[in-house]
């Protein structure tokens, strides 16, 4: 039975983004602002889509590219490149990936956001975003943790 729920939720994920990026929506809003409507900023649009997900310019970094030698470059995330999630209760999911070259003092890897792995998902009971893959988001730590059992990630929930 869980496979059916996942399949239904996955098809809804695809239909929620409609191929638009936040940058596209901001441009459309700016055209509307010329007609007397207030345009929303990238940050305001993202905040409405976060749902259970978290994002911080100070902590999060995005994959900027990979050179011909396979060396990845990371940097500040550009919200305008995130998908625009539509619907009554749209949620964005970053699906952060662990880096192989940067670690915290406790040996957990740093994680990054790959624009290609960001998806939209509906507010369906039992379907949640995977903020970190592998691993889980640890709220008290403010980061992804590979083995959350080693931390008090769920004490407040």
CSV table of C-alpha atoms in Angstrom, one decimal:
chain,number,residue,atom,x,y,z
A,1,UNK,CA,0.0,0.0,0.0
A,2,UNK,CA,2.8,2.6,0.7
A,3,UNK,CA,4.0,2.2,-2.8
A,4,UNK,CA,0.7,3.5,-4.2
A,5,UNK,CA,0.8,6.5,-1.9
A,6,UNK,CA,4.4,7.2,-3.0
A,7,UNK,CA,3.4,6.9,-6.7
A,8,UNK,CA,0.4,9.3,-6.3
A,9,UNK,CA,2.5,11.8,-4.3
A,10,UNK,CA,5.3,11.6,-6.9
A,11,UNK,CA,3.0,12.4,-9.7
A,12,UNK,CA,1.7,15.3,-7.8
A,13,UNK,CA,5.3,16.4,-7.2
A,14,UNK,CA,5.9,16.7,-10.9
A,15,UNK,CA,2.6,18.6,-11.5
A,16,UNK,CA,3.3,21.2,-8.8
A,17,UNK,CA,6.4,22.9,-10.3
A,18,UNK,CA,5.1,23.4,-13.8
A,19,UNK,CA,8.6,24.0,-15.0
A,20,UNK,CA,8.8,27.6,-13.8
A,21,UNK,CA,11.6,28.9,-11.7
A,22,UNK,CA,11.3,31.5,-8.9
A,23,UNK,CA,13.1,33.9,-11.2
A,24,UNK,CA,10.4,33.6,-13.8
A,25,UNK,CA,7.7,34.4,-11.3
A,26,UNK,CA,9.6,37.4,-10.1
A,27,UNK,CA,9.9,38.7,-13.6
A,28,UNK,CA,6.2,38.2,-14.1
A,29,UNK,CA,5.6,40.1,-10.8
A,30,UNK,CA,7.8,43.0,-11.9
A,31,UNK,CA,5.6,43.3,-15.1
A,32,UNK,CA,2.6,43.3,-12.8
A,33,UNK,CA,4.2,45.9,-10.6
A,34,UNK,CA,4.4,48.3,-13.5
A,35,UNK,CA,0.6,48.0,-13.6
A,36,UNK,CA,0.3,49.0,-10.0
A,37,UNK,CA,0.6,45.6,-8.2
A,38,UNK,CA,3.3,44.9,-5.6
A,39,UNK,CA,6.0,42.5,-6.8
A,40,UNK,CA,7.2,39.8,-4.5
A,41,UNK,CA,10.9,39.2,-3.9
A,42,UNK,CA,12.8,35.9,-4.4
A,43,UNK,CA,13.0,35.6,-0.6
A,44,UNK,CA,9.2,36.2,-0.1
A,45,UNK,CA,8.3,33.6,-2.7
A,46,UNK,CA,10.7,31.0,-1.2
A,47,UNK,CA,9.4,31.6,2.4
A,48,UNK,CA,5.8,30.8,1.3
A,49,UNK,CA,7.0,27.5,-0.2
A,50,UNK,CA,9.3,26.3,2.6
A,51,UNK,CA,6.6,24.3,4.5
A,52,UNK,CA,8.6,21.8,6.7
A,53,UNK,CA,11.9,22.6,4.9
A,54,UNK,CA,14.5,25.1,6.1
A,55,UNK,CA,16.9,27.3,4.2
A,56,UNK,CA,19.6,29.7,5.2
A,57,UNK,CA,21.9,31.9,3.1
A,58,UNK,CA,24.5,31.7,5.9
A,59,UNK,CA,24.5,27.9,6.1
A,60,UNK,CA,23.3,26.5,2.7
A,61,UNK,CA,25.5,26.3,-0.4
A,62,UNK,CA,24.6,25.3,-3.9
A,63,UNK,CA,26.5,23.4,-6.6
A,64,UNK,CA,27.6,26.0,-9.1
A,65,UNK,CA,29.1,23.6,-11.6
A,66,UNK,CA,31.6,20.8,-12.3
A,67,UNK,CA,34.7,21.3,-14.4
A,68,UNK,CA,36.0,18.9,-17.0
A,69,UNK,CA,38.2,17.2,-14.4
A,70,UNK,CA,35.1,16.5,-12.2
A,71,UNK,CA,35.9,19.1,-9.6
A,72,UNK,CA,32.8,20.7,-8.2
A,73,UNK,CA,32.4,24.4,-7.3
A,74,UNK,CA,30.0,25.4,-4.5
A,75,UNK,CA,28.7,28.9,-3.6
A,76,UNK,CA,25.9,31.1,-2.5
A,77,UNK,CA,22.5,29.7,-3.6
A,78,UNK,CA,20.6,31.8,-6.2
A,79,UNK,CA,16.9,31.6,-5.2
A,80,UNK,CA,15.8,32.6,-8.7
A,81,UNK,CA,17.1,29.2,-9.9
A,82,UNK,CA,14.9,27.2,-7.5
A,83,UNK,CA,11.6,25.8,-8.9
A,84,UNK,CA,8.4,27.7,-8.3
A,85,UNK,CA,6.0,25.4,-6.5
A,86,UNK,CA,2.3,26.0,-7.2
A,87,UNK,CA,-0.9,24.8,-5.6
A,88,UNK,CA,-2.9,25.4,-2.4
A,89,UNK,CA,-0.1,24.1,-0.1
A,90,UNK,CA,3.1,23.9,-2.2
A,91,UNK,CA,6.3,22.8,-0.5
A,92,UNK,CA,9.8,22.9,-1.8
A,93,UNK,CA,12.3,20.1,-1.0
A,94,UNK,CA,16.0,20.6,-1.4
A,95,UNK,CA,17.2,17.0,-1.2
A,96,UNK,CA,20.6,18.1,0.0
A,97,UNK,CA,23.6,15.8,-0.9
A,98,UNK,CA,26.7,15.1,1.2
A,99,UNK,CA,30.0,16.6,0.0
A,100,UNK,CA,33.0,14.3,-0.3
A,101,UNK,CA,35.6,17.0,0.4
A,102,UNK,CA,34.3,19.0,3.4
A,103,UNK,CA,33.6,17.7,6.9
A,104,UNK,CA,32.5,19.1,10.3
A,105,UNK,CA,34.7,18.4,13.3
A,106,UNK,CA,32.4,15.5,14.3
A,107,UNK,CA,33.2,13.8,10.9
A,108,UNK,CA,29.8,14.5,9.4
A,109,UNK,CA,30.0,15.8,5.9
A,110,UNK,CA,28.8,19.2,4.8
A,111,UNK,CA,25.8,19.0,2.5
A,112,UNK,CA,25.0,21.1,-0.5
A,113,UNK,CA,21.9,21.8,-2.7
A,114,UNK,CA,22.0,20.7,-6.3
A,115,UNK,CA,19.5,22.8,-8.4
A,116,UNK,CA,18.6,19.6,-10.4
A,117,UNK,CA,17.5,17.8,-7.2
A,118,UNK,CA,15.1,20.4,-5.8
A,119,UNK,CA,11.5,19.3,-6.1
A,120,UNK,CA,8.0,20.5,-5.2
A,121,UNK,CA,5.7,18.3,-3.3
A,122,UNK,CA,2.1,18.6,-2.0
A,123,UNK,CA,0.9,18.6,1.6
A,124,UNK,CA,-0.1,14.9,1.7
A,125,UNK,CA,-0.3,13.1,5.0
A,126,UNK,CA,2.5,10.6,5.3
A,127,UNK,CA,4.6,12.1,2.4
A,128,UNK,CA,7.5,14.1,3.6
A,129,UNK,CA,10.5,15.8,2.1
A,130,UNK,CA,14.0,14.2,2.3
A,131,UNK,CA,16.0,17.3,3.3
A,132,UNK,CA,19.2,15.3,3.3
A,133,UNK,CA,20.1,12.3,1.3
A,134,UNK,CA,21.7,10.3,2.9
A,135,UNK,CA,20.9,11.4,6.4
A,136,UNK,CA,18.3,13.5,8.1
A,137,UNK,CA,17.8,17.1,9.0
A,138,UNK,CA,18.7,17.8,12.7
A,139,UNK,CA,16.9,20.9,13.9
A,140,UNK,CA,19.0,21.6,17.0
A,141,UNK,CA,22.2,21.2,15.0
A,142,UNK,CA,20.9,23.2,12.1
A,143,UNK,CA,22.4,20.8,9.6
A,144,UNK,CA,22.1,17.4,8.0
A,145,UNK,CA,23.4,14.5,10.1
A,146,UNK,CA,24.3,11.1,8.8
A,147,UNK,CA,23.4,9.2,12.0
A,148,UNK,CA,20.8,11.2,13.9
A,149,UNK,CA,20.8,8.6,16.7
A,150,UNK,CA,24.1,10.1,17.8
A,151,UNK,CA,22.4,13.5,18.4
A,152,UNK,CA,19.3,14.8,20.2
A,153,UNK,CA,17.6,15.7,17.0
A,154,UNK,CA,14.1,14.8,18.0
A,155,UNK,CA,13.8,15.8,21.7
A,156,UNK,CA,11.6,18.8,20.9
A,157,UNK,CA,9.3,17.1,18.5
